[in-house]
mmCIF file of C-alpha atoms and ligand atoms in Angstrom:
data_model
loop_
_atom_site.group_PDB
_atom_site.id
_atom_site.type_symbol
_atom_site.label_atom_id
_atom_site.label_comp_id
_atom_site.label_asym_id
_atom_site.label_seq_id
_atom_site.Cartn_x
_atom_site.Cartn_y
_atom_site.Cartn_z
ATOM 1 C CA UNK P 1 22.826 8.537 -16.164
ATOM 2 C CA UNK P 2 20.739 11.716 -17.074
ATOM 3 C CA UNK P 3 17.461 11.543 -17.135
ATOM 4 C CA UNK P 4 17.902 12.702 -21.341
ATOM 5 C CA UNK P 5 20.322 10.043 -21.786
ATOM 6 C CA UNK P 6 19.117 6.712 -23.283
ATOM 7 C CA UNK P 7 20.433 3.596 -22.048
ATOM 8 C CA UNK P 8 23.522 2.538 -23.740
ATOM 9 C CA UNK P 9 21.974 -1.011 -25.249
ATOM 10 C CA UNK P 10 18.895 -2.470 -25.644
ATOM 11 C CA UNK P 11 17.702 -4.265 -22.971
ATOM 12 C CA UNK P 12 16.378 -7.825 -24.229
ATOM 13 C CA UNK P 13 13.368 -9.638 -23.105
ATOM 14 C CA UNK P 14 14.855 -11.620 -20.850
ATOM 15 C CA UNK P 15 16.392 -8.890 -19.202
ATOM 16 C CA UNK P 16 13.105 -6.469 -19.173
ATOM 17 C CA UNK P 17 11.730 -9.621 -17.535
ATOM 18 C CA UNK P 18 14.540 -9.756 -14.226
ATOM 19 C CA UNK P 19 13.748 -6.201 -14.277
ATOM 20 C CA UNK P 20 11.341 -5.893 -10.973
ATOM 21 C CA UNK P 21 11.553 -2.540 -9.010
ATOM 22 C CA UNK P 22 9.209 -3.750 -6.331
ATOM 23 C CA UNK P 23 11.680 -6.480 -5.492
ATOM 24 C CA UNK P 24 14.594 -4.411 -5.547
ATOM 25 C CA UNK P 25 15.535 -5.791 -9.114
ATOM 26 C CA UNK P 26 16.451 -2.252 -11.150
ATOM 27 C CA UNK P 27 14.599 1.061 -11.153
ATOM 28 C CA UNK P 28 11.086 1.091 -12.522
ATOM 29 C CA UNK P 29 10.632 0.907 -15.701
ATOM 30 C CA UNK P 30 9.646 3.146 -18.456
ATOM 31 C CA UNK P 31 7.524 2.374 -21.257
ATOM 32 C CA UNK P 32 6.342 5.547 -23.746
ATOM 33 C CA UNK P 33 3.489 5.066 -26.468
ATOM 34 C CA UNK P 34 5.087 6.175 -30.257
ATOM 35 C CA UNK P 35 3.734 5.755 -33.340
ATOM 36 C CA UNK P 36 6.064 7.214 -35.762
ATOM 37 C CA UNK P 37 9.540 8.040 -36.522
ATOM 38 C CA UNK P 38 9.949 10.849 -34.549
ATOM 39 C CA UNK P 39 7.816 10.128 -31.858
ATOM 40 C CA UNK P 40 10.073 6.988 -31.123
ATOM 41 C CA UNK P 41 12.966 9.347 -31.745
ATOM 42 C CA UNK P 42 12.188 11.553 -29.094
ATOM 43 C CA UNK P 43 11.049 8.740 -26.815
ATOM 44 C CA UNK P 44 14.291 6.988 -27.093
ATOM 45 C CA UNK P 45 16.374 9.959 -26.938
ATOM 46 C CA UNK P 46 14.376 10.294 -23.318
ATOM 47 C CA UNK P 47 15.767 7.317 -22.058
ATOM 48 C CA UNK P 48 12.615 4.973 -22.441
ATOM 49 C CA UNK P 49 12.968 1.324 -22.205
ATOM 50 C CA UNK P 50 9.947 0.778 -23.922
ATOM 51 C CA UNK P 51 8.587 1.473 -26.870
ATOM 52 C CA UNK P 52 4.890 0.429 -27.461
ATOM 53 C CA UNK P 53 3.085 0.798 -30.449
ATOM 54 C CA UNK P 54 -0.276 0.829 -29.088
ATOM 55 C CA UNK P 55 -3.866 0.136 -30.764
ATOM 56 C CA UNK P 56 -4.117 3.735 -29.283
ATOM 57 C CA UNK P 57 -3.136 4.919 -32.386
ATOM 58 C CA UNK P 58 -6.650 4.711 -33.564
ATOM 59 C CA UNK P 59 -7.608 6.942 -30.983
ATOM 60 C CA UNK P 60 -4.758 9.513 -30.675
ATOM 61 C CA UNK P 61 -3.318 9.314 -34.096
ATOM 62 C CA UNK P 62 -6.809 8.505 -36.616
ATOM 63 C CA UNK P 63 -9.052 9.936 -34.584
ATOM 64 C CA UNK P 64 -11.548 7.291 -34.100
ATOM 65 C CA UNK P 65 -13.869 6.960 -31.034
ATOM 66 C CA UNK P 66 -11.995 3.663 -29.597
ATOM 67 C CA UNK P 67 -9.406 0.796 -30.494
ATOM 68 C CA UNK P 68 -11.716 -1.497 -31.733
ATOM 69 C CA UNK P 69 -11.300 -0.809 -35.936
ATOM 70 C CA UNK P 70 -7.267 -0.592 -35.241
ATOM 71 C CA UNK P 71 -6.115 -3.471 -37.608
ATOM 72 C CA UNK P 72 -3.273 -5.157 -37.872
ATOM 73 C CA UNK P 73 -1.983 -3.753 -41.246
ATOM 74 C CA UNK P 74 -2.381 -0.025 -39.679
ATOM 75 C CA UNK P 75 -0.913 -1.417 -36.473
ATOM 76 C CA UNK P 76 2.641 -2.478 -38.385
ATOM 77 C CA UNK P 77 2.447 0.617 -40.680
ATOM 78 C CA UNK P 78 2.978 2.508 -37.406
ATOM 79 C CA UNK P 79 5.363 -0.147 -36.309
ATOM 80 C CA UNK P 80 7.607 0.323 -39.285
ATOM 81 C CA UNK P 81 7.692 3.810 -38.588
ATOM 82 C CA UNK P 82 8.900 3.593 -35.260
ATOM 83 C CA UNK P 83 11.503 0.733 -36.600
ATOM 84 C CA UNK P 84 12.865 3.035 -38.823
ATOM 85 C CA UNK P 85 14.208 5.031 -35.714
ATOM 86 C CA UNK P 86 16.262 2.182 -34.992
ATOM 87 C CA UNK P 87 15.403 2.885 -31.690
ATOM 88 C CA UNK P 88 17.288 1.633 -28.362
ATOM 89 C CA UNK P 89 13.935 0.520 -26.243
ATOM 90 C CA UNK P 90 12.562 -2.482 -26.845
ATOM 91 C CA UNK P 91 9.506 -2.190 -28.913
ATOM 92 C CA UNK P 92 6.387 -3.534 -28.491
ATOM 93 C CA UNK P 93 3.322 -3.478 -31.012
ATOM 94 C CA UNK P 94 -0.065 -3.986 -30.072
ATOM 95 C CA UNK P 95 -2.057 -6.883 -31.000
ATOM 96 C CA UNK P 96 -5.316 -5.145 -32.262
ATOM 97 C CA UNK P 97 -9.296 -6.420 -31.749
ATOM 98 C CA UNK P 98 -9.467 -9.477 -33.594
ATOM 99 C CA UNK P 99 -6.331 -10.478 -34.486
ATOM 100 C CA UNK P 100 -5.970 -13.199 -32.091
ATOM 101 C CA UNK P 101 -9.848 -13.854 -31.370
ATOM 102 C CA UNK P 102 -10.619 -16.013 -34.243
ATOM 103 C CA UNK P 103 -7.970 -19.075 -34.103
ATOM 104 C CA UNK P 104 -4.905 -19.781 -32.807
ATOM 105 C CA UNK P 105 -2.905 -20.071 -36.269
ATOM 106 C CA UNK P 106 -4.739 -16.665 -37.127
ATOM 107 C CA UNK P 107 -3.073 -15.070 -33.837
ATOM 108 C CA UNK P 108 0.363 -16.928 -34.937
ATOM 109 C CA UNK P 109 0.328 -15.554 -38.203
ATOM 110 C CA UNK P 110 -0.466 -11.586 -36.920
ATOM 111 C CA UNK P 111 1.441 -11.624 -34.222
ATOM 112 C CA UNK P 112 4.258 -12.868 -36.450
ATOM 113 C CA UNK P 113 3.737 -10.528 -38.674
ATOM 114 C CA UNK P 114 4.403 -7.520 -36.227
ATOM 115 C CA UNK P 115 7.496 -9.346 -35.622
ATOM 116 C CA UNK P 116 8.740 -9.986 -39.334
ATOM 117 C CA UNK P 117 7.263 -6.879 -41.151
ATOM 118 C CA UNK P 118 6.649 -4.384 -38.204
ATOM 119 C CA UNK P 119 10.190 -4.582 -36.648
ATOM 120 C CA UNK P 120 8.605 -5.325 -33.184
ATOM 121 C CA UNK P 121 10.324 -7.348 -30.586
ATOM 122 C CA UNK P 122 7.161 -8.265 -28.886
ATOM 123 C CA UNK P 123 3.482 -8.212 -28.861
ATOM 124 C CA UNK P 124 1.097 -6.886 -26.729
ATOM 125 C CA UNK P 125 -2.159 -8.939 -25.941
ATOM 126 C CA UNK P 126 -5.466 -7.729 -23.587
ATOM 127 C CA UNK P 127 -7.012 -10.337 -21.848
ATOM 128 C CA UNK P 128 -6.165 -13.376 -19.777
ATOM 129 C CA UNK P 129 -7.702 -16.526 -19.040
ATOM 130 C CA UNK P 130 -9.614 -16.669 -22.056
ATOM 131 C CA UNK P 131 -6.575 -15.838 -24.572
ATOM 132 C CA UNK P 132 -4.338 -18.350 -21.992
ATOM 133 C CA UNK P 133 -4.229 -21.052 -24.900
ATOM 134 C CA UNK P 134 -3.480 -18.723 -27.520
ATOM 135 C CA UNK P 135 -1.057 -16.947 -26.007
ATOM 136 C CA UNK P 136 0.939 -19.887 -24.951
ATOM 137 C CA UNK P 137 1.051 -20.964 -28.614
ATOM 138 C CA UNK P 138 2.622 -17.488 -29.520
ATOM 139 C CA UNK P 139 4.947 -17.984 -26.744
ATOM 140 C CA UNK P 140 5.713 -21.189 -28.058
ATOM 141 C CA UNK P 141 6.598 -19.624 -31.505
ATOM 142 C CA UNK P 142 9.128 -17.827 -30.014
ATOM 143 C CA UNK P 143 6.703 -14.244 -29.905
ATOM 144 C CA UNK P 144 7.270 -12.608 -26.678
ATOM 145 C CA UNK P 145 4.253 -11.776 -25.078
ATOM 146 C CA UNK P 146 3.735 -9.013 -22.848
ATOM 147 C CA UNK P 147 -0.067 -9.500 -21.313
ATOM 148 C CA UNK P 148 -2.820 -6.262 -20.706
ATOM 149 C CA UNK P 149 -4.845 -6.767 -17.272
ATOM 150 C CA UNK P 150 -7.971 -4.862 -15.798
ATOM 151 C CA UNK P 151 -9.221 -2.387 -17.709
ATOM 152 C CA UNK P 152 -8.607 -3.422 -21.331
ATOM 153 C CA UNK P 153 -9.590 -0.799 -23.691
ATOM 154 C CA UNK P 154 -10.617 -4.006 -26.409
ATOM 155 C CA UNK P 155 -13.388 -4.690 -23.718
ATOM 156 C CA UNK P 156 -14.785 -1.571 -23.826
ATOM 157 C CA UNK P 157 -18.482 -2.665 -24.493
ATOM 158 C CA UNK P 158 -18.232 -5.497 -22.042
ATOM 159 C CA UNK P 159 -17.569 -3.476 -19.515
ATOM 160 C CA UNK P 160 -19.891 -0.601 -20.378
ATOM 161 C CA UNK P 161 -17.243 1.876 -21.049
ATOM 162 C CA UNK P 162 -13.680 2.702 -20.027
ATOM 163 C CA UNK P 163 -14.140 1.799 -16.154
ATOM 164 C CA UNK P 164 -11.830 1.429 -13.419
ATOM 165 C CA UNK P 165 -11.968 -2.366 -13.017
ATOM 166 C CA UNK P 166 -11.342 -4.704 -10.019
ATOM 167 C CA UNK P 167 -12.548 -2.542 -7.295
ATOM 168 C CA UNK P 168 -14.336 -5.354 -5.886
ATOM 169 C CA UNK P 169 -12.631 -8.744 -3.720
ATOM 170 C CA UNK P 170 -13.775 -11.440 -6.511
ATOM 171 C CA UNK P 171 -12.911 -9.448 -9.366
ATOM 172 C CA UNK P 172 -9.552 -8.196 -7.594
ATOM 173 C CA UNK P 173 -8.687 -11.902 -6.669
ATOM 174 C CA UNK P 174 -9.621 -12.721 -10.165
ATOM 175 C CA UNK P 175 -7.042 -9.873 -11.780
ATOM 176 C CA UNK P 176 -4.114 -11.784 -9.194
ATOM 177 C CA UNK P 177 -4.683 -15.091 -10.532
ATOM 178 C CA UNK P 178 -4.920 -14.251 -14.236
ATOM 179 C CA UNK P 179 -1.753 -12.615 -13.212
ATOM 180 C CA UNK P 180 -0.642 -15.585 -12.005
ATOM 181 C CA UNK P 181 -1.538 -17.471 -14.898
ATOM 182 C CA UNK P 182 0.315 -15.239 -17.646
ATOM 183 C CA UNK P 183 3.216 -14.924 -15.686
ATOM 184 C CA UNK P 184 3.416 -18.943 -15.728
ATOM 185 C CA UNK P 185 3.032 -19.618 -19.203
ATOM 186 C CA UNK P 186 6.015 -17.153 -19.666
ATOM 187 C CA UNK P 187 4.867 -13.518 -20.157
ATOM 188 C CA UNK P 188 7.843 -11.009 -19.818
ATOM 189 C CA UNK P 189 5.568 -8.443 -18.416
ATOM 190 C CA UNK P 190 1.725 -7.312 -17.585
ATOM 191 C CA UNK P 191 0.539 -3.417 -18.635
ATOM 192 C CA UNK P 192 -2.418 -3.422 -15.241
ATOM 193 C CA UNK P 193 -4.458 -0.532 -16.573
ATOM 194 C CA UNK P 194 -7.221 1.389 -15.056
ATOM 195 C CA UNK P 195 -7.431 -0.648 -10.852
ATOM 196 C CA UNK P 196 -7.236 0.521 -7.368
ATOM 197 C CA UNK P 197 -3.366 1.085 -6.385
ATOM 198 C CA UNK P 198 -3.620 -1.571 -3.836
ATOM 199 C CA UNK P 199 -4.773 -4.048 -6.319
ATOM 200 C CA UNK P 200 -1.848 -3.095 -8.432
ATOM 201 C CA UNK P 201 0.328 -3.633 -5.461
ATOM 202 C CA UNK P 202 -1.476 -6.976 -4.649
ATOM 203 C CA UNK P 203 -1.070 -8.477 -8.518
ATOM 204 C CA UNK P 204 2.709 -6.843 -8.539
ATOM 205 C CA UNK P 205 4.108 -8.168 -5.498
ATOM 206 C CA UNK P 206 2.157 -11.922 -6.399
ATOM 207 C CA UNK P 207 4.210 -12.205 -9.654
ATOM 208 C CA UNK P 208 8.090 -12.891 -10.520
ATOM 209 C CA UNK P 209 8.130 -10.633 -13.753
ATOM 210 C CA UNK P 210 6.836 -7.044 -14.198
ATOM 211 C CA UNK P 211 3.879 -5.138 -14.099
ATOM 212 C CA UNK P 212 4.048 -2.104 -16.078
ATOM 213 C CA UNK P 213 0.730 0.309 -14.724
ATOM 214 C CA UNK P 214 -1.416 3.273 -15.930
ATOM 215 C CA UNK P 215 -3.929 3.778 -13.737
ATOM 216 C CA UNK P 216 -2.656 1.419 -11.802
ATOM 217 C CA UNK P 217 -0.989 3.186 -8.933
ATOM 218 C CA UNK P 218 2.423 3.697 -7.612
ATOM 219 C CA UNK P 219 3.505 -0.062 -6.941
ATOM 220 C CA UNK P 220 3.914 -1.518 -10.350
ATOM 221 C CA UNK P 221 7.246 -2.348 -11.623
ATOM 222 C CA UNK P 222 6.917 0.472 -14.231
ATOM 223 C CA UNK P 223 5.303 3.331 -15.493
ATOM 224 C CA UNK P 224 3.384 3.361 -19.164
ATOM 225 C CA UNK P 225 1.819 6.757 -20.158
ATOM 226 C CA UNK P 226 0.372 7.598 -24.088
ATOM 227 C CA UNK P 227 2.540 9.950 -25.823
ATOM 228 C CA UNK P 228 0.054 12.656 -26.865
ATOM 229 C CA UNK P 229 -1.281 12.322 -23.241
ATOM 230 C CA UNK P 230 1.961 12.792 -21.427
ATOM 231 C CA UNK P 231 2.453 16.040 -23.952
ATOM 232 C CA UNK P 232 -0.749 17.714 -23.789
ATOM 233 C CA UNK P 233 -1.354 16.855 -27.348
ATOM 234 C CA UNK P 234 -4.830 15.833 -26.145
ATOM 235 C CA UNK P 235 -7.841 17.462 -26.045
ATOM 236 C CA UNK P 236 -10.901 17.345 -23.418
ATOM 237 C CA UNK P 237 -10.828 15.493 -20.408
ATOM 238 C CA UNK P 238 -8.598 13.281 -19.523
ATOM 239 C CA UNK P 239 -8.222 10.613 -16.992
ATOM 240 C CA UNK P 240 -6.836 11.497 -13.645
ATOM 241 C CA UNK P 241 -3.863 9.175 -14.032
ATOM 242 C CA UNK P 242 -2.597 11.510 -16.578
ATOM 243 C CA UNK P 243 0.101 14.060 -15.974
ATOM 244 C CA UNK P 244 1.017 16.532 -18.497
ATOM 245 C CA UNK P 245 4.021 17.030 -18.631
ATOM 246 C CA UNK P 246 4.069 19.518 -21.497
ATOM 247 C CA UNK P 247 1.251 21.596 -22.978
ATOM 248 C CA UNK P 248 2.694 20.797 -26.716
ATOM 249 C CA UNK P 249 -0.616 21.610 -28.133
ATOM 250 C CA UNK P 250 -0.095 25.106 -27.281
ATOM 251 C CA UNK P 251 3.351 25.599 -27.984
ATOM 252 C CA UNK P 252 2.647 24.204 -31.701
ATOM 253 C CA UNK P 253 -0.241 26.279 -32.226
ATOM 254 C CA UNK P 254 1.808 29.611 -31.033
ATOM 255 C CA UNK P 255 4.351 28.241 -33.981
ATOM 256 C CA UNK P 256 2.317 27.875 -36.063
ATOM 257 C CA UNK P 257 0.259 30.749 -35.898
ATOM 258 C CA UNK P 258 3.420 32.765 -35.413
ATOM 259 C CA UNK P 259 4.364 31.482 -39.534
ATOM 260 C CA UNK P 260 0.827 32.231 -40.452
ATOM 261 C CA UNK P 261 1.237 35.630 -39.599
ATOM 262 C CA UNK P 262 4.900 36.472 -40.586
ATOM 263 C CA UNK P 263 3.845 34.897 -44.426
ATOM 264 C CA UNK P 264 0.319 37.485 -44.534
ATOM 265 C CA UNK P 265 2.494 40.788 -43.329
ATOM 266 C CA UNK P 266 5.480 39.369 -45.723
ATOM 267 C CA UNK P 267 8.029 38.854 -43.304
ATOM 268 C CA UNK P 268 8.744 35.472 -43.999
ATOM 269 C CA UNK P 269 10.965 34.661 -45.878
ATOM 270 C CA UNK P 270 13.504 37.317 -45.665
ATOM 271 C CA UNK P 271 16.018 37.847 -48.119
ATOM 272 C CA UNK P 272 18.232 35.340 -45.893
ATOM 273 C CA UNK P 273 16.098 32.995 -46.419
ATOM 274 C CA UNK P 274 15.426 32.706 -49.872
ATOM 275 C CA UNK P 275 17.747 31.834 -52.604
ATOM 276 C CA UNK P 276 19.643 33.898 -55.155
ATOM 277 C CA UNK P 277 21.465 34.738 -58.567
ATOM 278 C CA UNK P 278 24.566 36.191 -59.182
ATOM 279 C CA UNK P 279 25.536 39.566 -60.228
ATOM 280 C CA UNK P 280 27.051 37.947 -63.519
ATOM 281 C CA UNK P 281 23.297 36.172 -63.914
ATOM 282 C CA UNK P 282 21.204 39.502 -63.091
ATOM 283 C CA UNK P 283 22.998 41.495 -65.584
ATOM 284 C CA UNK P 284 22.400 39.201 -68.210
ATOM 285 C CA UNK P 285 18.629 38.382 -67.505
ATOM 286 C CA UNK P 286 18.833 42.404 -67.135
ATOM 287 C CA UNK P 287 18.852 43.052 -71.285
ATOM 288 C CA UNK P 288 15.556 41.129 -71.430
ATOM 289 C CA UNK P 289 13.399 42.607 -68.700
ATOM 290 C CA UNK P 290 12.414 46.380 -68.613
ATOM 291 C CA UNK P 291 12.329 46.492 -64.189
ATOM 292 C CA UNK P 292 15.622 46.391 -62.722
ATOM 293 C CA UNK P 293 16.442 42.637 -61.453
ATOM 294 C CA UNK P 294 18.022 43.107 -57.660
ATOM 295 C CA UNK P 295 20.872 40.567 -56.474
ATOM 296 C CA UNK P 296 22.507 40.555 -53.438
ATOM 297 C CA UNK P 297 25.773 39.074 -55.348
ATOM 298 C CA UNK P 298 25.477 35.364 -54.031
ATOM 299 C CA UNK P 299 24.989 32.830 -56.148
ATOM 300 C CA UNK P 300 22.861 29.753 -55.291
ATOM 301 C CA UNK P 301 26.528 27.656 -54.763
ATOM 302 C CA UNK P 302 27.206 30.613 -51.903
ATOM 303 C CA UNK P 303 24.449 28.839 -49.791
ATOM 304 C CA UNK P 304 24.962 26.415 -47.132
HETATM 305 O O1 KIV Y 1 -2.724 1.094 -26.835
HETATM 306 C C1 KIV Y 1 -2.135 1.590 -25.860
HETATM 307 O O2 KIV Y 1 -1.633 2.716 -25.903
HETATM 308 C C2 KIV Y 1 -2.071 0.807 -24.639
HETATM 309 C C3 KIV Y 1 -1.547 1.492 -23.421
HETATM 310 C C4 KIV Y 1 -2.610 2.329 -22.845
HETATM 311 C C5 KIV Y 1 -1.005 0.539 -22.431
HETATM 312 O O3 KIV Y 1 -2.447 -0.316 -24.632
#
């Protein structure tokens, strides 16, 4: 298969969960942020598996300083969006800050929601012992869960900014059993974000289902990256674990700027690219106006 081929079905859950590179199970996998319709387009069209409507959105998309006022509404708004691109990859939408804090039924009824109005085919949930009850109560409502490990961007002020977690031997045999712990109440997969590539290694190998890293070195399962990230749609610094791929933002400003210019000298639109009447239609407006009316002789129907 090229790599600009998709795959020719979508995988299901069960199957993204038997998927595990480390073990010689499949190739890695691949899981692309997207947002809207042509984002998950152009990510599916690229051969992702994975589709994941991410709380980034608040970041990336609405320009806000972190996740943390992403809400669930905005969150399948996006999710509809990417839907509609009846994509191949499985996709996954985000369960944002608060949606699953409060109570149990609360998370049920959100999560559900991506699900039933969003289009999604999972969730996404950050945390893991202290979400372990709710999340096997979405589980057991038939939501698959895919879990979020080490740095957690919903954490943010907890851990005093976005900091590479589990550095340490407690914290990094804490990340393994939480691991441990998802993957046993019956998450398909983990994101391990932001930790040392040997803990990712560690948690990966210590778990029967997937871990799916940024940040997280080159022994995870799979491969996540944010889709203005991998583009260079971002601007400032950005994270080591980042690699551009494209510099879109420059490409799109060149276009742009390229259209600004052609409309203030006149050159755009040309004669081509504009519509007109016919010769039968100019002669007649002709008798009322004093300045000669000039036709190329096509009619409107002429275009294509
Ligand atoms: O919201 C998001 O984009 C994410 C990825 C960074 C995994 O959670």
């Amino acid at each position: 298969m090229s790599s600009h081929t998709s795959p020719p079905t979508r995988l299901t859950i069960p199957q993204v969960a038997a998927r595990k590179a480390s073990a010689g199970r499949g190739a890695p996998l691949t899981m692309i942020t997207a947002y809207d319709l042509v984002s998950a387009r152009l990510a599916d069209r690229a051969g992702a598996e994975l589709l994941l409507v991410g709380d980034s959105v608040g970041m990336v998309v609405l320009g806000r300083e972190n996740t943390l006022t992403v809400t669930v509404d905005e969150i399948i708004h996006h999710a509809r969006a990417v839907t509609a691109a009846k994509p191949k990859a499985v996709v996954v939408g985000d369960m944002p800050f608060l949606s699953y804090h409060i109570s149990v039924p609360e998370a049920i009824r959100n999560a559900g929601r991506l699900l039933s109005e969003g289009g999604c085919q999972a969730v996404k949930v950050e945390g893991g012992l202290r979400c372990l009850r709710t999340i096997e109560r979405l589980l057991a409502g038939d939501i698959p869960v895919m879990g979020h490990l080490g740095l957690t961007p919903q954490s943010l002020h907890r851990m005093g900014g976005f900091r590479v977690q589990a550095r340490q031997t407690e914290a990094a045999e804490a990340l393994k059993d939480e691991a441990c712990l998802l993957a046993e109440a019956g998450v398909f997969a983990i994101v391990l974000e932001g930790i040392p590539a040997e803990v990712g290694r560690i948690v990966t190998e210590a778990i029967p289902i997937p871990t799916i890293g940024i940040g997280a070195g080159p022994y995870c399962d799979g491969q996540v990256l944010v889709w203005h990230d991998l583009l260079g749609l971002t601007e400032g610094l950005t994270p080591k674990f980042v690699r551009r791929y494209a510099d879109m933002g420059s490409l799109i400003v060149d276009a742009l700027a390229r259209f600004v210019s052609d409309v203030r000298t006149g050159v755009f639109p040309s004669s081509e690219e504009s519509y007109h009447i016919s010769a039968e239609v100019a002669a007649a407006l002709q008798s009322n106006h004093a300045d000669p009316i000039q036709t190329t002789g096509r009619g409107i129907d002429d275009e294509k």
